[in-house]
Amino acid sequence: MKVADDPFADPGLPPHKPRIQDIDERAARRSERAVAFMFTLSMLATVGFIASYVIFPVDKIVYIWPFGRVSALNFSLGLTSARPSSSSARARSTGPAP
């Protein structure tokens, strides 16, 4: 096998097109605030997950209107575990370029 002369040759990707955040400072600040809010929301939901695990007993049943009678522990853990993952994923996908 022959080694290429230039191991870092241009792969033929199109040139980078600047995003609105790269050009407009107000849009960059707005995106930064949105990402910071989503990471803060993720952190608070993680704390809520741990708190609900400690607070609710396993056999506590509550009535929640659209769902009916559900376990308070399962509902609170499900609600607080979905938020951190979705907020973190959204924050990473909408963040400014590295």
PDB file of C-alpha atoms in Angstrom:
ATOM      1  CA  MET A   1       0.000   0.000   0.000  1.00  0.00           C
ATOM      2  CA  LYS A   2       1.359   3.404  -0.992  1.00  0.00           C
ATOM      3  CA  VAL A   3       1.146   6.282   1.485  1.00  0.00           C
ATOM      4  CA  ALA A   4      -0.372   9.453   0.038  1.00  0.00           C
ATOM      5  CA  ASP A   5       1.959  12.388  -0.451  1.00  0.00           C
ATOM      6  CA  ASP A   6      -0.378  14.673   1.491  1.00  0.00           C
ATOM      7  CA  PRO A   7      -2.140  12.832   4.358  1.00  0.00           C
ATOM      8  CA  PHE A   8      -4.316  15.923   4.995  1.00  0.00           C
ATOM      9  CA  ALA A   9      -5.529  16.513   1.461  1.00  0.00           C
ATOM     10  CA  ASP A  10      -8.665  18.548   0.827  1.00  0.00           C
ATOM     11  CA  PRO A  11     -11.612  16.136   0.997  1.00  0.00           C
ATOM     12  CA  GLY A  12     -13.609  18.273  -1.426  1.00  0.00           C
ATOM     13  CA  LEU A  13     -16.087  19.766   1.033  1.00  0.00           C
ATOM     14  CA  PRO A  14     -17.833  22.989   0.029  1.00  0.00           C
ATOM     15  CA  PRO A  15     -16.531  26.218   1.623  1.00  0.00           C
ATOM     16  CA  HIS A  16     -17.952  27.255   4.991  1.00  0.00           C
ATOM     17  CA  LYS A  17     -20.996  29.520   4.816  1.00  0.00           C
ATOM     18  CA  PRO A  18     -21.227  31.843   7.820  1.00  0.00           C
ATOM     19  CA  ARG A  19     -24.347  31.505   9.977  1.00  0.00           C
ATOM     20  CA  ILE A  20     -26.330  34.472  11.200  1.00  0.00           C
ATOM     21  CA  GLN A  21     -24.613  34.139  14.602  1.00  0.00           C
ATOM     22  CA  ASP A  22     -21.230  34.477  12.905  1.00  0.00           C
ATOM     23  CA  ILE A  23     -22.254  37.776  11.318  1.00  0.00           C
ATOM     24  CA  ASP A  24     -24.726  39.464  13.685  1.00  0.00           C
ATOM     25  CA  GLU A  25     -23.599  40.126  17.272  1.00  0.00           C
ATOM     26  CA  ARG A  26     -27.194  40.426  18.558  1.00  0.00           C
ATOM     27  CA  ALA A  27     -28.068  37.010  17.122  1.00  0.00           C
ATOM     28  CA  ALA A  28     -24.935  35.543  18.704  1.00  0.00           C
ATOM     29  CA  ARG A  29     -25.894  36.926  22.138  1.00  0.00           C
ATOM     30  CA  ARG A  30     -29.471  35.665  21.716  1.00  0.00           C
ATOM     31  CA  SER A  31     -28.210  32.171  20.854  1.00  0.00           C
ATOM     32  CA  GLU A  32     -25.809  32.242  23.785  1.00  0.00           C
ATOM     33  CA  ARG A  33     -28.641  33.155  26.189  1.00  0.00           C
ATOM     34  CA  ALA A  34     -30.838  30.382  24.763  1.00  0.00           C
ATOM     35  CA  VAL A  35     -28.092  27.807  25.219  1.00  0.00           C
ATOM     36  CA  ALA A  36     -27.357  29.005  28.761  1.00  0.00           C
ATOM     37  CA  PHE A  37     -31.079  28.807  29.615  1.00  0.00           C
ATOM     38  CA  MET A  38     -31.355  25.258  28.280  1.00  0.00           C
ATOM     39  CA  PHE A  39     -28.298  24.076  30.220  1.00  0.00           C
ATOM     40  CA  THR A  40     -29.670  25.733  33.392  1.00  0.00           C
ATOM     41  CA  LEU A  41     -33.023  24.039  32.827  1.00  0.00           C
ATOM     42  CA  SER A  42     -31.212  20.737  32.381  1.00  0.00           C
ATOM     43  CA  MET A  43     -29.328  21.244  35.652  1.00  0.00           C
ATOM     44  CA  LEU A  44     -32.510  22.093  37.575  1.00  0.00           C
ATOM     45  CA  ALA A  45     -34.326  19.059  36.163  1.00  0.00           C
ATOM     46  CA  THR A  46     -31.422  16.835  37.227  1.00  0.00           C
ATOM     47  CA  VAL A  47     -31.672  18.202  40.761  1.00  0.00           C
ATOM     48  CA  GLY A  48     -35.447  17.630  40.609  1.00  0.00           C
ATOM     49  CA  PHE A  49     -34.850  14.027  39.525  1.00  0.00           C
ATOM     50  CA  ILE A  50     -32.651  13.349  42.547  1.00  0.00           C
ATOM     51  CA  ALA A  51     -35.057  15.158  44.876  1.00  0.00           C
ATOM     52  CA  SER A  52     -38.097  13.236  43.622  1.00  0.00           C
ATOM     53  CA  TYR A  53     -36.234   9.944  44.013  1.00  0.00           C
ATOM     54  CA  VAL A  54     -35.628  10.806  47.670  1.00  0.00           C
ATOM     55  CA  ILE A  55     -39.001  12.444  48.456  1.00  0.00           C
ATOM     56  CA  PHE A  56     -41.648  10.142  46.923  1.00  0.00           C
ATOM     57  CA  PRO A  57     -42.281   6.679  48.376  1.00  0.00           C
ATOM     58  CA  VAL A  58     -42.646   3.786  45.947  1.00  0.00           C
ATOM     59  CA  ASP A  59     -46.289   3.072  46.860  1.00  0.00           C
ATOM     60  CA  LYS A  60     -47.589   6.676  46.602  1.00  0.00           C
ATOM     61  CA  ILE A  61     -50.380   6.833  43.981  1.00  0.00           C
ATOM     62  CA  VAL A  62     -51.704  10.175  42.710  1.00  0.00           C
ATOM     63  CA  TYR A  63     -54.380  11.210  40.243  1.00  0.00           C
ATOM     64  CA  ILE A  64     -53.115  13.279  37.321  1.00  0.00           C
ATOM     65  CA  TRP A  65     -55.904  14.370  34.970  1.00  0.00           C
ATOM     66  CA  PRO A  66     -54.904  13.145  31.521  1.00  0.00           C
ATOM     67  CA  PHE A  67     -53.201   9.990  32.830  1.00  0.00           C
ATOM     68  CA  GLY A  68     -55.446   8.896  35.700  1.00  0.00           C
ATOM     69  CA  ARG A  69     -53.976   7.178  38.750  1.00  0.00           C
ATOM     70  CA  VAL A  70     -50.206   6.850  38.467  1.00  0.00           C
ATOM     71  CA  SER A  71     -47.281   6.262  40.778  1.00  0.00           C
ATOM     72  CA  ALA A  72     -45.979   9.626  41.991  1.00  0.00           C
ATOM     73  CA  LEU A  73     -42.414   8.336  41.892  1.00  0.00           C
ATOM     74  CA  ASN A  74     -42.628   7.016  38.314  1.00  0.00           C
ATOM     75  CA  PHE A  75     -44.347  10.156  37.047  1.00  0.00           C
ATOM     76  CA  SER A  76     -41.881  12.543  38.678  1.00  0.00           C
ATOM     77  CA  LEU A  77     -38.850  10.520  37.588  1.00  0.00           C
ATOM     78  CA  GLY A  78     -40.142  10.314  34.032  1.00  0.00           C
ATOM     79  CA  LEU A  79     -40.942  14.003  33.906  1.00  0.00           C
ATOM     80  CA  THR A  80     -37.591  15.108  35.305  1.00  0.00           C
ATOM     81  CA  SER A  81     -35.472  12.623  33.348  1.00  0.00           C
ATOM     82  CA  ALA A  82     -36.865  13.640  29.958  1.00  0.00           C
ATOM     83  CA  ARG A  83     -36.090  17.346  30.432  1.00  0.00           C
ATOM     84  CA  PRO A  84     -32.299  17.141  30.948  1.00  0.00           C
ATOM     85  CA  SER A  85     -31.737  15.025  27.873  1.00  0.00           C
ATOM     86  CA  SER A  86     -33.900  17.106  25.587  1.00  0.00           C
ATOM     87  CA  SER A  87     -32.549  20.423  26.903  1.00  0.00           C
ATOM     88  CA  SER A  88     -28.927  19.341  26.621  1.00  0.00           C
ATOM     89  CA  ALA A  89     -29.426  17.967  23.124  1.00  0.00           C
ATOM     90  CA  ARG A  90     -31.212  21.126  21.994  1.00  0.00           C
ATOM     91  CA  ALA A  91     -28.569  23.331  23.571  1.00  0.00           C
ATOM     92  CA  ARG A  92     -25.788  21.456  21.820  1.00  0.00           C
ATOM     93  CA  SER A  93     -27.524  21.575  18.456  1.00  0.00           C
ATOM     94  CA  THR A  94     -28.333  25.302  18.567  1.00  0.00           C
ATOM     95  CA  GLY A  95     -25.099  26.542  20.082  1.00  0.00           C
ATOM     96  CA  PRO A  96     -22.556  28.793  18.439  1.00  0.00           C
ATOM     97  CA  ALA A  97     -19.808  27.288  16.314  1.00  0.00           C
ATOM     98  CA  PRO A  98     -16.783  25.979  18.232  1.00  0.00           C
TER      99      PRO A  98
END
